[in-house]
Structure formats: C-alpha cells, structure tokens
C-alpha cells in the first residue's frame, strides 16, 4: 500500500499580496488512505506486519476519521480490523454512513459506553483487550504514538525546509504537528490550529518534541470540536469555489479560517512564505 505513495503537490494561492501562501495537498497522497492518516499509520502497519499480527484494533467515535482510515489501511494491507466505538447506544441503531462504509471494509465493531471508553489508555484495559483479541496490534485513538510521529515527520521534505518560513496545520491529537516540529528547522515557525477548546494539547506535544519553535491556537472561535456555524461553512464553500481547494469544517476548514484571519490582520511580516498542510479528512464532515 505504501508503495503507492504519490508525490504531494503544492498548490500556490497567488492573490495575497506580498504574503506567499502554498497548500501541501496531503489529501491527494493516496486513493483511499489520504492525508495525515497515511503518515500516522505507515510505520504502525509495518510494525504490526513485522511482529506477525493479523488484526488491528483502535478507538474512535461514530464519525472518526481515524477509524475509517484504519479500516481502509487494514483492508489494503491484508489485516482484519476491530473498532472500539464510543457510544453503547449505537449498537441498537442503524449504522451511520461512515460506520456503514467502515463495516463494508471488514471492520468489526465493539460499542462501549462512555465511561468504559475513557479507559482507552489505561494499561489494565489495554491488557484486557489484548487478552480478548490475542493476535491484535493495538493503535491509540487518533493514531498518535512514537511510530506515528516517525511517519508524520516525513510530511516535510528538504524543499519545504528550504522554501517556507511558517508551517501551519490543523491539530487533533497532536501527532501531526509533533512530527512537523521534529522535521522542521529551528528557524521555521510551526503553527497549529486546534479543533478543540483549551490549551491541553501543548502538554501532549511537549511529550513528543524538544524544539520550541511552535504554537497552538485553541478553537475559541467556533466553540469546540465538531462545532461550526454558517460563517465557517460559507468560508469553506468560498475557498472551494475560488481556489478549487476542498476543505471540511471540523479540521482543515477551521484551521484555514484561522490562518486566513491572521493573514488579514497582518500577523505576518511582508514576504513571509507560509505552507498550510492539508491533512485530508474529506470523505465526511467529522
């Protein structure tokens, strides 16, 4: 699967005056496992194969990008897959379109209540899952671990290090921005735009990097994860029409909106070269 890696295009937006803004289109990296998920899963799947596991297991909500991407990757790579899905009540309902697609890729679901789901990082809970599914390689919610960050560090190339002053991306669990920070030069500034309220992600990212050339803006504009309004939806639609740049309102749309506001507020000096990392997630809106 990872041999199908495509050269990732840079899309230049050329009507911003002296500010130079380009978008690195990770959404085009692979036909089914696109965006940052390709990089986060790469070394995890290679490790699972090396260790002889036949199943992959991870965690997510009913509209999880990560769960969908894991099912796609498992299907393409010849693994079975299991999703621990937040929301016990979902097992009594018809599957939403995302879970339906994920099920068609062969993923088995285990629906758990929210209290049990909060144990997802507890060693005793992981040991229980390992005992229940003995031939299974377990990947954290969102896919962020050491191997994921090894993968996301490959998003930046020598070209990106030489030609851009500021690197921007959406932030969910912190794995992508941590890889970008590790791969950047000390002279570059890495800016993350969180899909969630609060600044707790700073502590998470500090676990994965020793560089200090970065900053994360929390979502104080739209109210938190999966919350958006007509202003954001109109912005996403306008950007799509004007630049043929598809965005979604949960991650990339919010991040690009916040970057756009900083540019309009003259936050950057003239001739700043900005690279926005398009992290994918376009198959649905969550």
Coordinates of N, CA and C in Angstrom, one line a residue, residues 105-205:
X105 N -15.8 -2.5 4.7 CA -14.4 -2.8 4.6 C -13.9 -3.9 5.5
X106 N -14.8 -4.4 6.3 CA -14.5 -5.6 7.1 C -14.2 -5.3 8.5
X107 N -14.3 -4.1 9.0 CA -14.1 -3.8 10.4 C -15.2 -4.3 11.3
X108 N -14.8 -5.0 12.4 CA -15.8 -5.4 13.4 C -15.9 -4.3 14.4
X109 N -17.1 -4.1 15.0 CA -17.2 -3.0 16.0 C -17.5 -3.6 17.3
X110 N -17.0 -3.0 18.4 CA -17.4 -3.2 19.7 C -17.8 -1.9 20.3
X111 N -19.1 -1.7 20.5 CA -19.6 -0.4 21.1 C -19.5 -0.5 22.6
X112 N -19.0 0.6 23.2 CA -18.8 0.7 24.6 C -19.4 2.0 25.1
X113 N -19.8 2.0 26.4 CA -20.3 3.2 27.0 C -19.2 4.2 27.2
X114 N -19.6 5.4 27.5 CA -18.6 6.5 27.6 C -17.6 6.3 28.7
X115 N -18.1 5.7 29.8 CA -17.3 5.5 31.0 C -16.2 4.5 30.7
X116 N -16.6 3.4 30.0 CA -15.6 2.4 29.6 C -14.6 3.0 28.6
X117 N -15.2 3.8 27.7 CA -14.3 4.3 26.6 C -13.2 5.2 27.2
X118 N -13.5 5.9 28.3 CA -12.5 6.7 28.9 C -11.3 5.9 29.4
X119 N -11.4 4.6 29.5 CA -10.3 3.8 30.0 C -9.4 3.4 28.8
X120 N -9.6 4.0 27.6 CA -8.9 3.5 26.4 C -7.4 3.6 26.5
X121 N -6.8 4.4 27.4 CA -5.4 4.5 27.6 C -4.8 3.8 28.8
X122 N -5.7 3.2 29.6 CA -5.3 2.5 30.8 C -4.7 1.2 30.5
X123 N -3.5 0.9 31.2 CA -2.8 -0.3 30.9 C -3.7 -1.6 31.2
X124 N -4.5 -1.5 32.2 CA -5.3 -2.7 32.5 C -6.4 -3.0 31.5
X125 N -7.0 -1.9 30.9 CA -8.0 -2.0 29.9 C -7.3 -2.5 28.6
X126 N -6.1 -2.0 28.3 CA -5.4 -2.5 27.1 C -5.0 -4.0 27.2
X127 N -4.7 -4.4 28.5 CA -4.4 -5.8 28.7 C -5.6 -6.7 28.5
X128 N -6.7 -6.2 29.0 CA -8.0 -6.9 28.8 C -8.3 -7.1 27.3
X129 N -8.1 -6.0 26.5 CA -8.3 -6.1 25.1 C -7.3 -7.1 24.4
X130 N -6.1 -7.0 24.8 CA -5.1 -7.9 24.2 C -5.4 -9.4 24.5
X131 N -5.9 -9.6 25.7 CA -6.3 -11.0 26.1 C -7.5 -11.4 25.3
X132 N -8.5 -10.5 25.1 CA -9.7 -10.9 24.3 C -9.4 -11.1 22.8
X133 N -8.4 -10.2 22.3 CA -8.1 -10.3 20.9 C -6.5 -10.6 20.9
X134 N -6.1 -11.8 21.1 CA -4.7 -12.1 21.3 C -3.8 -11.8 20.1
X135 N -4.3 -11.8 18.9 CA -3.4 -11.6 17.7 C -3.6 -10.2 17.1
X136 N -3.8 -9.3 18.0 CA -4.2 -7.9 17.6 C -3.1 -6.9 18.0
X137 N -2.8 -6.0 17.0 CA -1.9 -4.9 17.3 C -2.8 -3.7 17.6
X138 N -2.6 -3.1 18.8 CA -3.5 -2.0 19.2 C -2.8 -0.6 19.0
X139 N -3.6 0.2 18.3 CA -3.2 1.6 18.0 C -4.0 2.6 18.8
X140 N -3.4 3.6 19.4 CA -4.2 4.5 20.2 C -5.3 5.3 19.4
X141 N -6.2 5.9 20.1 CA -7.2 6.8 19.5 C -6.5 7.9 18.7
X142 N -6.9 8.1 17.5 CA -6.3 9.2 16.7 C -5.0 8.7 16.1
X143 N -4.4 7.6 16.5 CA -3.3 7.0 15.9 C -1.9 7.5 16.4
X144 N -1.9 8.4 17.4 CA -0.7 9.1 17.8 C 0.1 8.2 18.8
X145 N 1.3 7.8 18.3 CA 2.3 7.2 19.2 C 3.7 7.4 18.5
X146 N 4.7 6.8 19.1 CA 6.1 7.1 18.6 C 6.2 6.8 17.1
X147 N 5.6 5.7 16.6 CA 5.7 5.3 15.2 C 4.9 6.3 14.3
X148 N 3.8 6.8 14.8 CA 3.0 7.8 14.1 C 3.8 9.0 13.9
X149 N 4.5 9.5 14.9 CA 5.3 10.7 14.8 C 6.5 10.5 13.9
X150 N 7.1 9.3 13.9 CA 8.1 9.0 12.9 C 7.6 9.2 11.5
X151 N 6.3 8.8 11.3 CA 5.7 8.9 10.0 C 5.4 10.3 9.6
X152 N 4.8 11.1 10.5 CA 4.4 12.4 10.2 C 5.6 13.4 10.0
X153 N 6.7 13.0 10.6 CA 7.9 13.8 10.3 C 8.3 13.7 8.8
X154 N 7.9 12.7 8.1 CA 8.2 12.6 6.7 C 7.3 13.5 5.8
X155 N 6.3 14.1 6.4 CA 5.5 15.1 5.6 C 6.3 16.2 5.1
X156 N 7.3 16.7 5.9 CA 8.1 17.8 5.4 C 9.3 17.3 4.7
X157 N 9.6 17.9 3.6 CA 10.8 17.5 2.7 C 11.9 18.6 2.8
X158 N 13.0 18.3 2.2 CA 14.1 19.3 2.1 C 13.6 20.5 1.4
X159 N 12.7 20.3 0.4 CA 12.2 21.5 -0.3 C 11.4 22.4 0.7
X160 N 10.5 21.7 1.5 CA 9.7 22.5 2.5 C 10.6 23.2 3.5
X161 N 11.7 22.6 3.9 CA 12.5 23.2 4.9 C 13.3 24.4 4.3
X162 N 13.6 24.3 3.0 CA 14.3 25.4 2.4 C 13.5 26.6 1.9
X163 N 12.2 26.3 1.7 CA 11.4 27.3 1.0 C 10.2 28.0 1.7
X164 N 10.1 27.6 3.0 CA 9.0 28.2 3.8 C 9.4 28.6 5.2
X165 N 8.9 29.7 5.6 CA 9.2 30.3 6.9 C 8.2 29.8 8.0
X166 N 7.0 29.6 7.6 CA 5.9 29.2 8.6 C 5.2 28.0 8.1
X167 N 5.0 27.0 8.9 CA 4.3 25.7 8.5 C 3.0 25.7 9.4
X168 N 1.8 25.5 8.8 CA 0.6 25.5 9.6 C -0.2 24.2 9.3
X169 N -0.9 23.8 10.4 CA -1.8 22.6 10.2 C -2.9 22.6 11.2
X170 N -3.9 21.8 11.0 CA -5.0 21.5 12.0 C -4.4 20.5 13.0
X171 N -4.9 20.6 14.2 CA -4.4 19.8 15.3 C -5.6 19.0 15.9
X172 N -5.5 17.7 16.0 CA -6.5 16.9 16.7 C -5.9 16.3 18.0
X173 N -5.1 15.3 17.8 CA -4.4 14.7 19.0 C -3.0 15.1 19.2
X174 N -2.4 15.8 18.2 CA -1.1 16.4 18.3 C 0.0 15.6 17.6
X175 N -0.3 14.5 17.0 CA 0.7 13.7 16.4 C 1.2 14.3 15.1
X176 N 0.4 14.9 14.3 CA 0.9 15.5 13.1 C 1.8 16.7 13.3
X177 N 1.4 17.6 14.2 CA 2.2 18.8 14.4 C 3.5 18.4 15.1
X178 N 3.5 17.4 16.0 CA 4.7 16.9 16.6 C 5.7 16.5 15.6
X179 N 5.2 15.7 14.6 CA 6.1 15.3 13.5 C 6.7 16.4 12.7
X180 N 5.8 17.4 12.4 CA 6.2 18.6 11.7 C 7.3 19.4 12.5
X181 N 7.1 19.5 13.8 CA 8.0 20.2 14.6 C 9.4 19.5 14.5
X182 N 9.4 18.2 14.7 CA 10.6 17.4 14.7 C 11.4 17.5 13.4
X183 N 10.6 17.7 12.3 CA 11.2 17.7 11.0 C 11.6 19.1 10.5
X184 N 11.2 20.1 11.3 CA 11.4 21.5 10.8 C 12.8 22.0 11.2
X185 N 13.2 23.1 10.7 CA 14.5 23.7 11.1 C 14.2 24.6 12.3
X186 N 15.1 24.9 13.1 CA 14.9 25.8 14.3 C 14.4 27.2 13.8
X187 N 14.7 27.6 12.6 CA 14.4 28.9 12.1 C 12.9 29.0 11.7
X188 N 12.3 27.9 11.4 CA 10.9 27.8 11.0 C 10.0 28.0 12.1
X189 N 8.8 28.5 11.9 CA 7.8 28.6 12.9 C 6.7 27.6 12.6
X190 N 6.3 26.8 13.5 CA 5.2 25.8 13.3 C 4.0 26.3 14.0
X191 N 2.9 26.4 13.3 CA 1.6 26.9 14.0 C 0.5 25.8 13.8
X192 N -0.1 25.5 14.9 CA -1.2 24.5 14.9 C -2.5 25.2 15.3
X193 N -3.6 24.8 14.6 CA -4.9 25.3 14.9 C -5.7 24.1 15.5
X194 N -6.0 24.2 16.7 CA -6.7 23.0 17.4 C -8.2 23.0 17.0
X195 N -8.6 21.8 16.8 CA -10.1 21.5 16.6 C -10.9 21.5 17.9
X196 N -10.2 21.7 19.0 CA -10.8 21.7 20.3 C -10.5 22.9 21.1
X197 N -11.4 23.2 22.1 CA -11.1 24.3 23.0 C -10.1 23.9 24.0
X198 N -9.4 24.9 24.6 CA -8.5 24.6 25.7 C -7.0 24.5 25.2
X199 N -6.1 24.6 26.1 CA -4.7 24.5 25.7 C -4.0 23.2 26.2
X200 N -4.7 22.2 26.5 CA -4.1 20.9 27.0 C -3.2 20.3 26.0
X201 N -3.4 20.5 24.7 CA -2.6 19.9 23.7 C -1.1 20.3 23.8
X202 N -0.9 21.5 24.3 CA 0.5 21.9 24.5 C 1.3 20.8 25.3
X203 N 0.7 20.3 26.4 CA 1.4 19.3 27.2 C 1.6 18.0 26.4
X204 N 0.6 17.7 25.6 CA 0.8 16.5 24.8 C 1.9 16.6 23.8
X205 N 2.0 17.7 23.1 CA 3.0 17.9 22.1 C 4.4 17.9 22.7

